[in-house]
C-alpha cells in the first residue's frame, strides 16, 4: 500500500497533455503520501510513449503491450488496470477526467472497492489519507470528499487544475503481461470534426462568443456582423452548435475548440458550464454578459455586465456604426 | 424487449442559499428541481428505438431513486413516451454516493432484464459521470460512455454507436448488447410532451419499492455500498471581476473602451 499510479492516456499515437498534469499532481503529493510514482502505459505498442511520460516525479514506467489495445477499449483497459493495481497496491490512482476514463474509472473503482471521486481539482493528504475537492451544484459550492475504510483511492482529475510536469526524468522501465479481459466493443473508424471552413477559434486572439441567451436562430446573423465589425472571431457554446445555428468549428469547449491564443473573450448569454470553461477559462481578459447575475461565467470573468445580450449588442452596433 | 432509462431529479440553487446544519450538503429548501437534461436525451433515444420497431416490441421503463417528490420527473418521462415508471424510495439510502445509487439501479435492471440501459452522460447538478458506467460494471455488461449517435435494432447482438471525444473527434464503434450506454447532449432533439400525454401520464401509476423490496443486501445500501463520503461542503471564496454598471449605452461604451485597451 504505497505510491501513486497514473494511467497514461493517448489517442491516435499522441500522449494527451492531461497525463502530464496527472504526473504534476503526483509530484505535489509524493512527499506526503510516500512511495514511488509509476506511470502505466497500455497500448498495442507502448514503447513510443515511454519517453513522453518520463518526466517530473516519475520513478517507474510500466508498459503493457496488448494487440487488442490498438485503440482505447474500456474492458481491456479495465482488466489490465485491475491486475496492475492488485499487484502494486498503490495508495492513489490518477487518471484524467476524460471521455475515455468515464467508461473506465467506475469499473476499476467498483471492481476493486477503491475510494472513488471524479472531476477533482484539489488533492491533499491528511493523516496519511487522501482528501479530494470537487465542485457541486453546477460549480456553486465546493465539496471535500474522503474515503473512510478504503485502502486505495482512484481519482479523475479536472483538466487544467494541476500544472503539467515537464522536467525530464530517468525512470526504470518494465514490461508486464497483465490482465485477461476481452474487448467487448470494436473500433470502426475515427471521424474528424467537420472542416472548419477557415474558422480559426484556436488561433484567434479576440473571440466574441454567443450562447443560449441569443434566444432565436434569427438573432444569430447579427452577431456574425457584430464580430466582424469589432475584428473578433465569432464563437459559440454547445447548444448553439447542436441546434445547427452555427457550425461546429465555432464551438468553444471540451467537445469543441480550445481558445488557445485568445486574450480577449466576450461571452454573451453563456452561463459557463464546466465544459465551456474548459475551452476558455485560461483567457486573460474575459467579459461576461448575462441576464443572470448568478451565472457561473461571472466567477471567472474579469469584467461583467448583468444585462440583456441583445440590448448590449444593439448598442455596440450603434456606437461602432455597424449596420 | 425493454429499455431501462434511469433518470435523476437534479437540483439547482436559488440565488441565496444556505448549507445544511451538518455542513455536508446544501439545505434542500433552497433547491429547485427538474429532470436532468442529459436524461431527456437518453429517454428520447429510447423512445425513438421503440417507435422505429413494430408496436408492442419495445417497452421503455424509467426509474428514479428518490423521495415521493421525485415522481414529478417520472411523470414528465411518462408524458414524453415512457411506458412504465419505477421509483425506488431513498428513505434507507442515507449518505449513498453515486456508486451506491448505481447498486440500486443495477438491481432493478437485474429484475427487469432490459436489453439496453440508457443513462445520461452525467448529471447537470453534480457532474460526477459515475452512475451509468457503475451500473454497467455491476451488471457485468458491455459499456460505452458519451454516446452521440446510436443505431440499434431490438434483438440485435450489437449496437453501432458513436462516442464524442475531446475536440469534436468522433469514434464510431460496435458494442456488444446487452449494454449500458451513457448519452451525450445533442444526440437527438428531445420532444415536448403534449397536454394530452401529460394528462395521461398523471393518470398512470408509479411503482414504488424500497431498496430491500428489490433484493439489496444491507452491505450494498447507502453508506455501506459507497466508495466515498462527503466530509464538508463550502462556498468558495471567489474573486469577482469589475461589474460594469449603467445603462446599456454606457455599458456598451465601456466595453468598447476595454476592447480598445486590450487590443492596443
PDB file of C-alpha atoms in Angstrom, chain A residues 24-141:
ATOM      1  CA  UNK A  24       2.340  17.011 -11.969  1.00  0.00           C
ATOM      2  CA  UNK A  25      -0.356  16.305  -9.361  1.00  0.00           C
ATOM      3  CA  UNK A  26       1.507  13.159  -8.270  1.00  0.00           C
ATOM      4  CA  UNK A  27       4.667  15.221  -7.818  1.00  0.00           C
ATOM      5  CA  UNK A  28       2.823  17.544  -5.428  1.00  0.00           C
ATOM      6  CA  UNK A  29       1.585  14.616  -3.298  1.00  0.00           C
ATOM      7  CA  UNK A  30       4.580  12.300  -3.441  1.00  0.00           C
ATOM      8  CA  UNK A  31       6.248  13.660  -0.312  1.00  0.00           C
ATOM      9  CA  UNK A  32       3.126  13.435   1.843  1.00  0.00           C
ATOM     10  CA  UNK A  33       1.921  10.098   0.545  1.00  0.00           C
ATOM     11  CA  UNK A  34       5.241   8.302   0.152  1.00  0.00           C
ATOM     12  CA  UNK A  35       6.208   5.525  -2.217  1.00  0.00           C
ATOM     13  CA  UNK A  36       7.061   5.563  -5.889  1.00  0.00           C
ATOM     14  CA  UNK A  37       5.262   7.354  -8.710  1.00  0.00           C
ATOM     15  CA  UNK A  38       4.516   4.894 -11.502  1.00  0.00           C
ATOM     16  CA  UNK A  39       3.033   5.516 -14.948  1.00  0.00           C
ATOM     17  CA  UNK A  40       1.186   2.682 -16.683  1.00  0.00           C
ATOM     18  CA  UNK A  41       1.099   2.726 -20.487  1.00  0.00           C
ATOM     19  CA  UNK A  42      -1.319   0.318 -22.170  1.00  0.00           C
ATOM     20  CA  UNK A  43      -1.098   0.129 -25.972  1.00  0.00           C
ATOM     21  CA  UNK A  44      -0.572  -2.248 -28.861  1.00  0.00           C
ATOM     22  CA  UNK A  45       2.972  -0.859 -28.857  1.00  0.00           C
ATOM     23  CA  UNK A  46       3.643   1.218 -25.727  1.00  0.00           C
ATOM     24  CA  UNK A  47       7.313   1.957 -26.454  1.00  0.00           C
ATOM     25  CA  UNK A  48       6.794   5.281 -28.312  1.00  0.00           C
ATOM     26  CA  UNK A  49       5.117   6.772 -25.210  1.00  0.00           C
ATOM     27  CA  UNK A  50       7.822   5.872 -22.678  1.00  0.00           C
ATOM     28  CA  UNK A  51       9.933   8.965 -23.355  1.00  0.00           C
ATOM     29  CA  UNK A  52       6.974  11.338 -23.164  1.00  0.00           C
ATOM     30  CA  UNK A  53       5.883  10.092 -19.704  1.00  0.00           C
ATOM     31  CA  UNK A  54       9.441  10.072 -18.300  1.00  0.00           C
ATOM     32  CA  UNK A  55       9.075  13.453 -16.632  1.00  0.00           C
ATOM     33  CA  UNK A  56       8.701  15.058 -13.211  1.00  0.00           C
ATOM     34  CA  UNK A  57       8.423  12.756 -10.219  1.00  0.00           C
ATOM     35  CA  UNK A  58       8.062   9.533 -12.223  1.00  0.00           C
ATOM     36  CA  UNK A  59      10.152   6.653 -10.779  1.00  0.00           C
ATOM     37  CA  UNK A  60       8.913   3.811 -12.933  1.00  0.00           C
ATOM     38  CA  UNK A  61       7.110   3.262 -16.206  1.00  0.00           C
ATOM     39  CA  UNK A  62       5.194   0.018 -16.656  1.00  0.00           C
ATOM     40  CA  UNK A  63       4.333  -0.919 -20.200  1.00  0.00           C
ATOM     41  CA  UNK A  64       1.672  -3.444 -21.125  1.00  0.00           C
ATOM     42  CA  UNK A  65       1.593  -4.389 -24.794  1.00  0.00           C
ATOM     43  CA  UNK A  66      -1.728  -5.799 -25.976  1.00  0.00           C
ATOM     44  CA  UNK A  67      -2.702  -6.246 -29.610  1.00  0.00           C
ATOM     45  CA  UNK A  68      -6.336  -5.609 -28.610  1.00  0.00           C
ATOM     46  CA  UNK A  69      -5.399  -2.148 -27.295  1.00  0.00           C
ATOM     47  CA  UNK A  70      -4.747  -0.606 -30.714  1.00  0.00           C
ATOM     48  CA  UNK A  71      -7.388   1.936 -29.688  1.00  0.00           C
ATOM     49  CA  UNK A  72      -8.814   2.603 -26.204  1.00  0.00           C
ATOM     50  CA  UNK A  73     -11.188  -0.219 -25.230  1.00  0.00           C
ATOM     51  CA  UNK A  74     -12.665   0.130 -21.726  1.00  0.00           C
ATOM     52  CA  UNK A  75     -12.984  -3.599 -20.941  1.00  0.00           C
ATOM     53  CA  UNK A  76      -9.393  -4.378 -21.951  1.00  0.00           C
ATOM     54  CA  UNK A  77      -8.056  -1.368 -20.037  1.00  0.00           C
ATOM     55  CA  UNK A  78     -10.183  -2.370 -17.033  1.00  0.00           C
ATOM     56  CA  UNK A  79      -8.650  -5.866 -16.913  1.00  0.00           C
ATOM     57  CA  UNK A  80      -5.074  -4.588 -17.229  1.00  0.00           C
ATOM     58  CA  UNK A  81      -5.501  -1.784 -14.726  1.00  0.00           C
ATOM     59  CA  UNK A  82      -7.135  -4.061 -12.148  1.00  0.00           C
ATOM     60  CA  UNK A  83      -4.277  -6.573 -12.490  1.00  0.00           C
ATOM     61  CA  UNK A  84      -1.598  -3.881 -12.085  1.00  0.00           C
ATOM     62  CA  UNK A  85      -3.359  -2.237  -9.120  1.00  0.00           C
ATOM     63  CA  UNK A  86      -3.784  -5.631  -7.419  1.00  0.00           C
ATOM     64  CA  UNK A  87      -0.069  -6.385  -7.910  1.00  0.00           C
ATOM     65  CA  UNK A  88       1.268  -2.967  -6.827  1.00  0.00           C
ATOM     66  CA  UNK A  89      -1.406  -1.826  -4.348  1.00  0.00           C
ATOM     67  CA  UNK A  90      -0.908   1.948  -4.882  1.00  0.00           C
ATOM     68  CA  UNK A  91      -2.435   4.322  -2.306  1.00  0.00           C
ATOM     69  CA  UNK A  92      -3.652   6.584  -5.103  1.00  0.00           C
ATOM     70  CA  UNK A  93      -4.531   6.005  -8.758  1.00  0.00           C
ATOM     71  CA  UNK A  94      -4.820   9.059 -11.017  1.00  0.00           C
ATOM     72  CA  UNK A  95      -6.294   9.480 -14.471  1.00  0.00           C
ATOM     73  CA  UNK A  96      -7.671  12.433 -16.434  1.00  0.00           C
ATOM     74  CA  UNK A  97     -11.391  13.234 -16.123  1.00  0.00           C
ATOM     75  CA  UNK A  98     -11.830  12.473 -19.814  1.00  0.00           C
ATOM     76  CA  UNK A  99     -14.299  10.736 -22.084  1.00  0.00           C
ATOM     77  CA  UNK A 100     -12.120   7.605 -22.062  1.00  0.00           C
ATOM     78  CA  UNK A 101     -11.976   7.464 -18.274  1.00  0.00           C
ATOM     79  CA  UNK A 102     -15.760   7.967 -17.969  1.00  0.00           C
ATOM     80  CA  UNK A 103     -16.139   4.361 -19.168  1.00  0.00           C
ATOM     81  CA  UNK A 104     -13.094   3.030 -17.314  1.00  0.00           C
ATOM     82  CA  UNK A 105     -12.720   4.651 -13.895  1.00  0.00           C
ATOM     83  CA  UNK A 106     -16.037   3.455 -12.375  1.00  0.00           C
ATOM     84  CA  UNK A 107     -15.331  -0.116 -13.487  1.00  0.00           C
ATOM     85  CA  UNK A 108     -11.925  -0.163 -11.794  1.00  0.00           C
ATOM     86  CA  UNK A 109     -13.102   1.570  -8.619  1.00  0.00           C
ATOM     87  CA  UNK A 110     -16.229  -0.586  -8.226  1.00  0.00           C
ATOM     88  CA  UNK A 111     -14.400  -3.762  -9.239  1.00  0.00           C
ATOM     89  CA  UNK A 112     -11.637  -3.320  -6.652  1.00  0.00           C
ATOM     90  CA  UNK A 113     -13.616  -1.424  -3.996  1.00  0.00           C
ATOM     91  CA  UNK A 114     -11.349   1.628  -4.222  1.00  0.00           C
ATOM     92  CA  UNK A 115     -12.329   5.014  -2.846  1.00  0.00           C
ATOM     93  CA  UNK A 116     -13.596   6.994  -5.830  1.00  0.00           C
ATOM     94  CA  UNK A 117     -14.008  10.639  -6.791  1.00  0.00           C
ATOM     95  CA  UNK A 118     -14.247  12.284 -10.213  1.00  0.00           C
ATOM     96  CA  UNK A 119     -13.600  15.709 -11.751  1.00  0.00           C
ATOM     97  CA  UNK A 120     -11.345  16.552  -8.820  1.00  0.00           C
ATOM     98  CA  UNK A 121      -9.358  19.808  -8.821  1.00  0.00           C
ATOM     99  CA  UNK A 122      -7.867  19.708  -5.312  1.00  0.00           C
ATOM    100  CA  UNK A 123      -5.972  16.903  -3.588  1.00  0.00           C
ATOM    101  CA  UNK A 124      -4.469  16.807  -0.096  1.00  0.00           C
ATOM    102  CA  UNK A 125      -3.071  14.206   2.253  1.00  0.00           C
ATOM    103  CA  UNK A 126      -4.242  14.476   5.882  1.00  0.00           C
ATOM    104  CA  UNK A 127      -3.002  11.944   8.446  1.00  0.00           C
ATOM    105  CA  UNK A 128      -1.869   9.750   5.580  1.00  0.00           C
ATOM    106  CA  UNK A 129      -5.342   9.760   3.987  1.00  0.00           C
ATOM    107  CA  UNK A 130      -6.312  11.314   0.659  1.00  0.00           C
ATOM    108  CA  UNK A 131      -8.883  14.132   0.682  1.00  0.00           C
ATOM    109  CA  UNK A 132     -10.285  15.273  -2.678  1.00  0.00           C
ATOM    110  CA  UNK A 133     -12.059  18.519  -3.563  1.00  0.00           C
ATOM    111  CA  UNK A 134     -14.533  18.883  -6.420  1.00  0.00           C
ATOM    112  CA  UNK A 135     -17.423  21.205  -7.203  1.00  0.00           C
ATOM    113  CA  UNK A 136     -21.146  20.677  -6.680  1.00  0.00           C
ATOM    114  CA  UNK A 137     -24.441  22.260  -7.707  1.00  0.00           C
ATOM    115  CA  UNK A 138     -23.163  23.487 -11.042  1.00  0.00           C
ATOM    116  CA  UNK A 139     -19.960  24.931  -9.524  1.00  0.00           C
ATOM    117  CA  UNK A 140     -21.719  26.963  -6.817  1.00  0.00           C
ATOM    118  CA  UNK A 141     -20.163  25.055  -3.921  1.00  0.00           C
TER     119      UNK A 141
END
